[in-house]
Amino acid sequence: MPQPRVSVIIPAHNEAGAIGLVLTEIPAGLAQEVIVVDNNSTDNTGEMARAGGATVLREPRPGYGYACLAGMAHAFGRPQSEQPDIVVFLDGDHSDFPEQMPELLAPLLRGEADLVIGSRALGVREKGSLLPQQRFGNWLAARLLNLRYGGTVTDLGPFRAVTAPALLRIGMEDKTYGWTVEMQVKAARLGLRTVEVPVRYRKRIGTSKVSGTVRGTLGAGYKILWTIFKYW
């Protein structure tokens, strides 16, 4: 069986202090391409990512979803023979552990899943890595997803892997905070096989643009709930 082509997409906004570390911790030889989407940064995130060997794209429109969509457009905008078989999404703030990528890929490679979510709730978390509002928001969103679709979701973690056919079938649209939950809601609606694997989580480098501000927290919470009920 040929080695599957893996593309890693990392949205990054002002992550100059972290992105280099993230890139060095991705297991060597695992991904055919690592795409860092510089999402309207005002620091040298793009230069640091390029120095780390990544393909760097510039997305001037602020928004997590905008950045992910830009990475997908690049990955799938090539001839079929060069497109990925699997796409991994990973944050650029060094809160995830990129060395756990093989654990996320394993269920996909065994043919047991279409989408794998790295669950911080099931894994070991560094104290203070998830703020109270994040823990509550994840708990509430997971409860709603399980209530509606009968699953056992525990997290909306950004560290995830998905097969290319499943990702294209899902048809991602969200431009901002609803990206992760949209993927999980649509996967459930389509009957795709979603599994969770425990992942470690640590304090991010720098201040969160979402949970680190009242505006970001409220905006993310509203968008996540709105997305869930939009597809209810």
Coordinates of N, CA and C in Angstrom, one line a residue:
M1 N 0.8 -1.2 0.0 CA 0.0 0.0 0.0 C 0.9 1.2 0.0
P2 N 0.7 2.2 -0.9 CA 1.5 3.4 -1.0 C 1.3 4.2 0.2
Q3 N 2.4 5.0 0.6 CA 2.3 5.9 1.7 C 1.3 7.0 1.4
P4 N 0.3 7.3 2.3 CA -0.6 8.3 2.0 C 0.0 9.7 2.0
R5 N -0.4 10.6 1.2 CA 0.1 11.9 1.2 C -0.6 12.7 2.3
V6 N 0.1 13.4 3.2 CA -0.4 14.1 4.3 C 0.0 15.6 4.2
S7 N -1.0 16.4 4.2 CA -0.8 17.9 4.3 C -1.2 18.4 5.7
V8 N -0.4 19.2 6.2 CA -0.6 19.8 7.5 C -1.0 21.3 7.3
I9 N -2.1 21.8 7.8 CA -2.5 23.2 7.7 C -2.5 23.8 9.1
I10 N -1.7 24.9 9.2 CA -1.6 25.6 10.5 C -2.0 27.1 10.3
P11 N -3.2 27.4 10.7 CA -3.5 28.9 10.7 C -2.7 29.6 11.8
A12 N -2.2 30.8 11.5 CA -1.3 31.4 12.5 C -1.5 32.9 12.4
H13 N -1.9 33.6 13.5 CA -2.0 35.0 13.6 C -1.1 35.5 14.7
N14 N 0.0 36.2 14.3 CA 0.9 36.8 15.3 C 1.5 35.7 16.2
E15 N 2.1 34.6 15.6 CA 2.6 33.5 16.3 C 4.1 33.4 16.0
A16 N 4.8 34.5 15.8 CA 6.2 34.5 15.5 C 7.1 33.8 16.6
G17 N 6.6 33.9 17.9 CA 7.3 33.3 19.0 C 7.1 31.8 19.1
A18 N 6.1 31.3 18.4 CA 5.8 29.9 18.6 C 5.9 29.0 17.4
I19 N 5.7 29.6 16.2 CA 5.6 28.8 15.0 C 6.8 28.0 14.7
G20 N 8.0 28.5 15.0 CA 9.2 27.7 14.7 C 9.3 26.5 15.5
L21 N 8.9 26.6 16.8 CA 8.8 25.4 17.7 C 7.8 24.4 17.2
V22 N 6.7 24.8 16.8 CA 5.6 23.9 16.2 C 6.2 23.1 15.1
L23 N 6.8 23.8 14.2 CA 7.3 23.2 13.0 C 8.4 22.1 13.3
T24 N 9.3 22.4 14.2 CA 10.4 21.5 14.6 C 9.8 20.2 15.2
E25 N 8.6 20.3 15.8 CA 8.1 19.2 16.5 C 7.2 18.3 15.7
I26 N 7.0 18.6 14.4 CA 6.2 17.8 13.5 C 7.2 16.6 13.1
P27 N 6.7 15.4 13.3 CA 7.6 14.2 13.0 C 8.2 14.3 11.6
A28 N 9.5 14.1 11.5 CA 10.1 14.1 10.2 C 9.6 13.1 9.3
G29 N 9.4 13.4 8.0 CA 8.9 12.5 7.0 C 7.4 12.2 7.0
L30 N 6.7 12.7 8.0 CA 5.3 12.4 8.1 C 4.4 13.1 7.1
A31 N 4.7 14.3 6.9 CA 3.9 15.2 6.0 C 4.6 15.5 4.7
Q32 N 3.9 15.5 3.6 CA 4.5 15.9 2.3 C 4.6 17.4 2.2
E33 N 3.7 18.1 2.9 CA 3.8 19.5 2.9 C 3.2 20.1 4.2
V34 N 3.8 21.1 4.8 CA 3.3 21.8 5.9 C 2.9 23.2 5.5
I35 N 1.7 23.6 5.6 CA 1.2 24.9 5.1 C 0.9 25.7 6.3
V36 N 1.6 26.8 6.4 CA 1.3 27.8 7.4 C 0.6 29.0 6.8
V37 N -0.6 29.3 7.2 CA -1.4 30.4 6.7 C -1.2 31.6 7.6
D38 N -0.5 32.6 7.2 CA -0.3 33.8 7.9 C -1.5 34.6 7.8
N39 N -2.3 34.6 8.9 CA -3.6 35.2 8.9 C -3.6 36.6 9.4
N40 N -3.2 37.5 8.5 CA -3.2 39.0 8.8 C -2.3 39.3 10.0
S41 N -1.1 38.6 10.1 CA -0.2 38.9 11.2 C 0.5 40.3 11.0
T42 N 0.8 40.9 12.2 CA 1.5 42.1 12.1 C 3.0 41.9 12.6
D43 N 3.3 40.7 12.9 CA 4.7 40.4 13.3 C 5.3 39.6 12.1
N44 N 6.5 38.9 12.4 CA 7.1 38.2 11.3 C 6.8 36.7 11.3
T45 N 5.6 36.4 11.6 CA 5.1 35.0 11.6 C 5.5 34.3 10.3
G46 N 5.2 34.9 9.2 CA 5.4 34.3 7.9 C 6.9 34.0 7.7
E47 N 7.8 35.0 8.0 CA 9.2 34.8 7.8 C 9.7 33.6 8.7
M48 N 9.2 33.5 9.9 CA 9.7 32.5 10.8 C 9.2 31.1 10.3
A49 N 8.0 31.1 9.8 CA 7.4 29.8 9.2 C 8.2 29.4 8.0
R50 N 8.5 30.3 7.1 CA 9.3 30.0 5.9 C 10.7 29.5 6.3
A51 N 11.3 30.1 7.3 CA 12.6 29.7 7.7 C 12.5 28.3 8.3
G52 N 11.4 27.9 8.8 CA 11.2 26.5 9.3 C 10.8 25.5 8.3
G53 N 10.8 25.9 7.0 CA 10.6 25.0 5.9 C 9.1 24.8 5.5
A54 N 8.3 25.6 6.0 CA 6.9 25.5 5.6 C 6.5 26.3 4.4
T55 N 5.5 25.9 3.7 CA 4.9 26.7 2.6 C 4.1 27.7 3.3
V56 N 4.3 29.0 3.0 CA 3.6 30.1 3.7 C 2.6 30.8 2.7
L57 N 1.4 30.9 3.2 CA 0.4 31.6 2.4 C 0.0 32.8 3.3
R58 N -0.5 33.8 2.6 CA -0.9 35.0 3.3 C -2.4 35.2 3.1
E59 N -3.2 35.2 4.2 CA -4.6 35.4 4.2 C -4.9 36.7 4.9
P60 N -5.2 37.8 4.3 CA -5.3 39.1 4.9 C -6.7 39.2 5.7
R61 N -7.6 38.4 5.4 CA -8.9 38.5 6.1 C -8.8 37.8 7.4
P62 N -9.0 38.5 8.5 CA -8.9 37.8 9.9 C -10.0 36.8 10.1
G63 N -9.6 35.7 10.6 CA -10.6 34.6 10.9 C -10.0 33.3 10.8
Y64 N -10.2 32.4 11.8 CA -9.6 31.1 11.8 C -10.1 30.3 10.6
G65 N -11.4 30.4 10.3 CA -11.9 29.7 9.1 C -11.4 30.2 7.8
Y66 N -11.2 31.5 7.7 CA -10.6 32.0 6.5 C -9.2 31.4 6.2
A67 N -8.4 31.3 7.3 CA -7.1 30.8 7.2 C -7.1 29.3 6.8
C68 N -8.0 28.5 7.4 CA -8.1 27.1 7.1 C -8.6 26.9 5.7
L69 N -9.5 27.7 5.2 CA -10.0 27.6 3.9 C -8.9 27.9 2.8
A70 N -8.1 28.9 3.2 CA -7.0 29.3 2.3 C -6.0 28.1 2.2
G71 N -5.7 27.4 3.3 CA -4.8 26.3 3.2 C -5.4 25.2 2.4
M72 N -6.7 24.9 2.6 CA -7.4 23.9 1.8 C -7.4 24.2 0.3
A73 N -7.6 25.5 -0.1 CA -7.6 25.9 -1.5 C -6.2 25.6 -2.1
H74 N -5.2 25.8 -1.3 CA -3.9 25.5 -1.8 C -3.6 24.0 -2.0
A75 N -4.0 23.3 -1.0 CA -3.8 21.8 -1.0 C -4.5 21.1 -2.1
F76 N -5.8 21.6 -2.3 CA -6.6 20.9 -3.3 C -6.6 21.6 -4.7
G77 N -5.8 22.7 -4.8 CA -5.8 23.4 -6.1 C -4.8 23.0 -7.0
R78 N -4.3 21.8 -6.8 CA -3.2 21.2 -7.6 C -3.7 20.0 -8.4
P79 N -2.9 19.4 -9.3 CA -3.3 18.2 -10.0 C -3.7 17.1 -9.0
Q80 N -4.6 16.2 -9.4 CA -5.1 15.2 -8.5 C -3.9 14.4 -7.9
S81 N -2.9 14.1 -8.7 CA -1.8 13.3 -8.2 C -1.0 13.9 -7.1
E82 N -1.1 15.2 -6.9 CA -0.4 16.0 -5.9 C -1.2 16.4 -4.7
Q83 N -2.5 16.1 -4.8 CA -3.3 16.5 -3.7 C -3.2 15.5 -2.5
P84 N -3.5 16.0 -1.3 CA -3.3 15.1 -0.1 C -4.4 14.0 0.0
D85 N -4.0 12.9 0.7 CA -5.0 11.9 1.0 C -5.6 12.2 2.4
I86 N -4.8 12.9 3.2 CA -5.2 13.2 4.6 C -4.8 14.6 4.9
V87 N -5.6 15.3 5.6 CA -5.3 16.7 6.0 C -5.3 16.8 7.5
V88 N -4.2 17.3 8.1 CA -4.1 17.5 9.5 C -4.2 19.0 9.8
F89 N -5.1 19.4 10.8 CA -5.2 20.8 11.2 C -4.5 20.9 12.6
L90 N -3.7 21.9 12.8 CA -2.9 22.1 14.0 C -2.8 23.6 14.3
D91 N -2.9 24.0 15.5 CA -2.7 25.4 15.9 C -1.2 25.8 15.9
G92 N -1.0 27.0 15.7 CA 0.4 27.5 15.6 C 0.9 28.2 16.9
D93 N 0.2 28.0 18.0 CA 0.6 28.7 19.2 C 1.4 27.8 20.2
H94 N 1.7 26.5 19.8 CA 2.5 25.6 20.6 C 1.7 25.0 21.7
S95 N 0.4 25.1 21.7 CA -0.4 24.5 22.8 C -0.6 23.0 22.5
D96 N -0.6 22.6 21.3 CA -0.7 21.2 20.9 C 0.6 20.5 20.9
F97 N 0.7 19.2 20.8 CA 1.9 18.5 20.7 C 2.0 17.8 19.4
P98 N 2.7 18.4 18.4 CA 2.7 17.9 17.0 C 3.2 16.5 17.0
E99 N 4.1 16.1 17.9 CA 4.7 14.7 17.9 C 3.6 13.6 18.1
Q100 N 2.4 14.0 18.5 CA 1.3 13.1 18.6 C 0.5 12.9 17.3
M101 N 1.0 13.5 16.3 CA 0.3 13.3 15.0 C 0.1 11.9 14.5
P102 N 1.1 11.0 14.7 CA 0.9 9.6 14.3 C -0.3 9.0 15.1
E103 N -0.6 9.4 16.3 CA -1.7 8.9 17.0 C -3.0 9.3 16.4
L104 N -3.1 10.5 15.8 CA -4.3 10.9 15.2 C -4.5 10.2 13.8
L105 N -3.3 10.0 13.2 CA -3.4 9.4 11.8 C -3.8 7.9 11.9
A106 N -3.4 7.2 13.0 CA -3.6 5.8 13.1 C -5.0 5.3 12.8
P107 N -6.0 5.8 13.3 CA -7.4 5.3 13.0 C -7.7 5.5 11.5
L108 N -7.2 6.6 10.9 CA -7.5 6.8 9.5 C -6.7 5.8 8.6
L109 N -5.5 5.5 9.0 CA -4.7 4.6 8.2 C -5.2 3.1 8.4
R110 N -5.8 2.8 9.5 CA -6.4 1.5 9.7 C -7.8 1.4 9.1
G111 N -8.3 2.5 8.5 CA -9.6 2.4 7.9 C -10.7 2.4 8.9
E112 N -10.5 2.9 10.1 CA -11.5 2.8 11.1 C -12.2 4.1 11.3
A113 N -11.8 5.2 10.7 CA -12.4 6.5 10.9 C -12.2 7.4 9.7
D114 N -13.1 8.4 9.6 CA -13.0 9.4 8.5 C -12.4 10.7 9.1
L115 N -12.7 10.9 10.4 CA -12.3 12.2 11.1 C -11.9 11.8 12.5
V116 N -10.7 12.3 12.8 CA -10.2 12.0 14.2 C -9.9 13.4 14.9
I117 N -10.5 13.5 16.0 CA -10.4 14.7 16.9 C -9.4 14.4 18.0
G118 N -8.4 15.3 18.2 CA -7.6 15.2 19.4 C -8.3 15.7 20.6
S119 N -8.7 14.9 21.5 CA -9.5 15.3 22.6 C -8.6 15.8 23.8
R120 N -8.6 17.0 24.1 CA -7.9 17.5 25.3 C -8.6 17.1 26.6
A121 N -9.9 16.9 26.5 CA -10.7 16.4 27.7 C -10.3 15.0 28.1
L122 N -9.9 14.2 27.2 CA -9.5 12.8 27.5 C -8.0 12.7 27.8
G123 N -7.2 13.7 27.4 CA -5.8 13.7 27.6 C -5.3 14.4 28.8
V124 N -4.0 14.6 28.9 CA -3.4 15.3 30.1 C -3.2 16.7 29.7
R125 N -3.7 17.6 30.6 CA -3.7 19.1 30.3 C -2.7 19.7 31.3
E126 N -1.9 20.6 30.9 CA -1.1 21.4 31.8 C -2.0 22.4 32.5
K127 N -1.8 22.6 33.8 CA -2.6 23.4 34.6 C -2.6 24.8 34.0
G128 N -3.8 25.4 33.8 CA -4.0 26.7 33.2 C -4.0 26.7 31.7
S129 N -3.8 25.6 31.0 CA -3.8 25.6 29.6 C -5.2 25.8 29.0
L130 N -6.2 25.3 29.7 CA -7.6 25.6 29.3 C -8.3 26.5 30.3
L131 N -8.7 27.6 29.9 CA -9.3 28.5 30.9 C -10.7 28.1 31.2
P132 N -11.3 28.5 32.3 CA -12.6 28.0 32.7 C -13.7 28.2 31.6
Q133 N -13.6 29.4 31.0 CA -14.6 29.6 29.9 C -14.5 28.6 28.7
Q134 N -13.2 28.2 28.5 CA -13.0 27.2 27.4 C -13.5 25.9 27.8
R135 N -13.3 25.5 29.1 CA -13.7 24.2 29.5 C -15.3 24.1 29.5
F136 N -15.9 25.2 30.0 CA -17.4 25.2 30.0 C -17.9 25.2 28.6
G137 N -17.3 26.0 27.7 CA -17.8 26.1 26.3 C -17.7 24.7 25.6
N138 N -16.6 24.0 25.8 CA -16.4 22.7 25.2 C -17.4 21.7 25.8
W139 N -17.6 21.8 27.1 CA -18.5 20.9 27.7 C -19.9 21.1 27.2
L140 N -20.4 22.3 27.1 CA -21.7 22.6 26.6 C -21.9 22.2 25.2
A141 N -20.9 22.6 24.3 CA -21.0 22.2 22.9 C -21.1 20.7 22.7
A142 N -20.2 20.0 23.5 CA -20.2 18.5 23.4 C -21.5 17.9 23.8
R143 N -22.1 18.4 24.9 CA -23.4 17.9 25.3 C -24.4 18.1 24.3
L144 N -24.4 19.3 23.7 CA -25.5 19.5 22.6 C -25.3 18.6 21.4
L145 N -24.0 18.4 21.0 CA -23.8 17.5 19.9 C -24.2 16.1 20.2
N146 N -23.9 15.6 21.4 CA -24.3 14.3 21.8 C -25.8 14.1 21.9
L147 N -26.4 15.2 22.4 CA -27.9 15.2 22.5 C -28.5 15.0 21.2
R148 N -28.0 15.8 20.2 CA -28.6 15.8 18.9 C -28.3 14.6 18.1
Y149 N -27.0 14.1 18.2 CA -26.6 13.0 17.3 C -26.2 11.7 18.0
G150 N -26.4 11.7 19.3 CA -26.2 10.4 20.0 C -24.8 9.9 20.1
G151 N -23.8 10.9 20.0 CA -22.4 10.5 20.0 C -21.8 10.5 21.4
T152 N -20.5 10.5 21.5 CA -19.8 10.6 22.7 C -18.7 11.6 22.7
V153 N -19.0 12.8 22.0 CA -18.0 13.8 21.8 C -17.6 14.4 23.2
T154 N -16.3 14.7 23.3 CA -15.9 15.3 24.6 C -15.2 16.7 24.3
D155 N -14.8 17.0 23.1 CA -14.1 18.2 22.8 C -14.3 18.7 21.4
L156 N -14.0 20.0 21.2 CA -13.9 20.6 19.9 C -12.5 20.9 19.5
G157 N -11.6 20.1 20.0 CA -10.1 20.4 19.8 C -9.7 20.7 18.4
P158 N -8.8 21.7 18.2 CA -8.4 22.1 16.9 C -7.4 21.1 16.2
F159 N -6.8 20.3 17.0 CA -5.8 19.3 16.5 C -6.6 18.1 16.0
R160 N -6.6 17.9 14.7 CA -7.5 16.9 14.1 C -7.0 16.5 12.8
A161 N -7.4 15.3 12.4 CA -7.0 14.7 11.1 C -8.2 14.2 10.4
V162 N -8.3 14.4 9.1 CA -9.4 14.0 8.3 C -9.0 13.5 6.9
T163 N -9.7 12.5 6.4 CA -9.4 12.0 5.1 C -9.8 13.1 4.1
A164 N -9.1 13.2 2.9 CA -9.5 14.2 1.9 C -10.9 14.0 1.4
P165 N -11.3 12.7 1.1 CA -12.7 12.6 0.6 C -13.7 13.1 1.6
A166 N -13.5 12.8 2.9 CA -14.4 13.2 3.9 C -14.5 14.7 4.0
L167 N -13.3 15.4 4.0 CA -13.2 16.8 4.2 C -13.9 17.5 3.0
L168 N -13.7 17.0 1.8 CA -14.3 17.6 0.6 C -15.9 17.4 0.7
R169 N -16.3 16.2 1.2 CA -17.7 15.9 1.2 C -18.4 16.8 2.3
I170 N -17.7 17.1 3.4 CA -18.2 18.0 4.4 C -18.6 19.4 3.9
G171 N -17.7 19.9 3.0 CA -18.0 21.2 2.4 C -17.9 22.3 3.4
M172 N -16.7 22.5 4.0 CA -16.5 23.6 5.0 C -16.8 25.0 4.4
E173 N -17.5 25.8 5.3 CA -17.8 27.1 4.9 C -17.5 28.2 5.9
D174 N -17.4 27.8 7.2 CA -17.3 28.8 8.2 C -16.0 29.6 8.1
K175 N -16.1 30.9 8.3 CA -14.9 31.8 8.2 C -14.2 32.2 9.5
T176 N -14.9 31.9 10.6 CA -14.3 32.4 11.9 C -14.3 31.4 12.9
Y177 N -15.0 31.6 14.1 CA -14.9 30.8 15.2 C -15.7 29.4 15.1
G178 N -16.5 29.3 14.2 CA -17.4 28.1 14.1 C -16.7 27.0 13.3
W179 N -15.5 27.1 12.9 CA -14.9 26.1 12.0 C -14.9 24.7 12.6
T180 N -14.4 24.6 13.8 CA -14.2 23.2 14.4 C -15.5 22.5 14.6
V181 N -16.5 23.3 15.1 CA -17.8 22.6 15.4 C -18.6 22.4 14.1
E182 N -18.4 23.2 13.1 CA -19.1 23.0 11.8 C -18.6 21.6 11.2
M183 N -17.3 21.4 11.3 CA -16.8 20.1 10.8 C -17.4 18.9 11.5
Q184 N -17.5 19.0 12.8 CA -18.0 17.9 13.6 C -19.5 17.7 13.4
V185 N -20.3 18.8 13.3 CA -21.7 18.8 13.1 C -22.0 18.1 11.7
K186 N -21.3 18.6 10.7 CA -21.6 18.1 9.3 C -21.2 16.7 9.2
A187 N -20.0 16.3 9.8 CA -19.6 14.9 9.8 C -20.7 14.0 10.4
A188 N -21.3 14.4 11.5 CA -22.3 13.7 12.2 C -23.5 13.6 11.3
R189 N -23.9 14.7 10.6 CA -25.1 14.7 9.8 C -24.9 13.8 8.6
L190 N -23.7 13.7 8.1 CA -23.3 12.8 6.9 C -23.1 11.4 7.3
G191 N -23.1 11.1 8.6 CA -22.8 9.7 9.0 C -21.4 9.3 8.9
L192 N -20.5 10.2 8.9 CA -19.1 9.9 8.8 C -18.6 9.4 10.1
R193 N -17.6 8.5 10.1 CA -17.0 7.9 11.3 C -16.1 8.9 12.0
T194 N -16.4 9.3 13.1 CA -15.6 10.3 13.9 C -15.2 9.6 15.2
V195 N -13.9 9.6 15.5 CA -13.4 9.1 16.7 C -12.5 10.1 17.4
E196 N -12.3 10.0 18.7 CA -11.4 10.9 19.4 C -10.3 10.1 19.9
V197 N -9.1 10.7 20.0 CA -7.9 10.1 20.7 C -7.5 11.2 21.7
P198 N -7.0 10.7 22.8 CA -6.5 11.6 23.9 C -5.2 12.3 23.4
V199 N -5.2 13.6 23.6 CA -4.0 14.4 23.3 C -3.6 15.3 24.5
R200 N -2.3 15.5 24.6 CA -1.8 16.4 25.7 C -2.0 17.9 25.2
Y201 N -2.0 18.8 26.2 CA -2.3 20.2 25.9 C -1.5 21.0 26.9
R202 N -0.9 22.1 26.5 CA -0.1 22.9 27.3 C -0.5 24.4 27.1
K203 N 0.1 25.2 28.0 CA -0.2 26.7 27.8 C 0.4 27.2 26.5
R204 N -0.3 27.9 25.8 CA 0.1 28.5 24.6 C 1.2 29.5 24.8
I205 N 2.0 29.8 23.8 CA 3.0 30.9 23.8 C 2.2 32.2 23.4
G206 N 2.3 33.2 24.2 CA 1.6 34.4 23.9 C 0.2 34.4 24.5
T207 N -0.6 35.4 24.1 CA -1.9 35.6 24.6 C -2.9 35.1 23.6
S208 N -3.9 34.4 24.0 CA -5.0 33.9 23.1 C -5.8 35.1 22.5
K209 N -6.0 35.0 21.2 CA -6.8 36.0 20.6 C -8.3 35.8 20.8
V210 N -8.7 34.6 21.3 CA -10.1 34.3 21.5 C -10.3 34.2 23.0
S211 N -9.9 33.2 23.7 CA -10.2 33.1 25.1 C -9.5 34.1 26.0
G212 N -8.5 34.8 25.4 CA -7.7 35.8 26.2 C -8.4 37.1 26.3
T213 N -9.5 37.3 25.6 CA -10.3 38.6 25.7 C -11.7 38.3 25.9
V214 N -12.4 39.2 26.5 CA -13.9 39.1 26.7 C -14.6 39.1 25.4
R215 N -14.2 39.9 24.5 CA -14.9 40.0 23.2 C -14.7 38.7 22.4
G216 N -13.4 38.2 22.4 CA -13.2 36.9 21.7 C -13.9 35.8 22.3
T217 N -14.0 35.7 23.7 CA -14.7 34.6 24.3 C -16.2 34.6 24.0
L218 N -16.8 35.8 24.1 CA -18.2 35.9 23.8 C -18.5 35.6 22.3
G219 N -17.6 36.1 21.4 CA -17.8 35.9 20.0 C -17.7 34.5 19.6
A220 N -16.7 33.8 20.2 CA -16.5 32.4 19.9 C -17.7 31.5 20.5
G221 N -18.1 31.8 21.7 CA -19.2 31.1 22.3 C -20.5 31.3 21.5
Y222 N -20.8 32.5 21.1 CA -22.0 32.7 20.3 C -21.9 32.0 19.0
K223 N -20.8 32.0 18.3 CA -20.7 31.4 17.0 C -20.8 29.9 17.0
I224 N -20.2 29.3 18.1 CA -20.2 27.9 18.2 C -21.7 27.4 18.4
L225 N -22.4 28.1 19.3 CA -23.8 27.7 19.6 C -24.6 28.0 18.4
W226 N -24.4 29.1 17.7 CA -25.2 29.4 16.5 C -25.0 28.4 15.4
T227 N -23.8 27.9 15.3 CA -23.5 26.9 14.3 C -24.2 25.5 14.6
I228 N -24.1 25.1 15.9 CA -24.8 23.9 16.3 C -26.3 24.0 15.9
F229 N -26.9 25.1 16.3 CA -28.4 25.2 16.1 C -28.7 25.4 14.7
K230 N -27.8 26.0 13.9 CA -28.0 26.2 12.5 C -28.3 24.9 11.8
Y231 N -27.6 23.9 12.2 CA -27.7 22.6 11.5 C -28.6 21.6 12.3
W232 N -29.2 22.1 13.4 CA -30.0 21.2 14.2 C -31.2 20.6 13.5

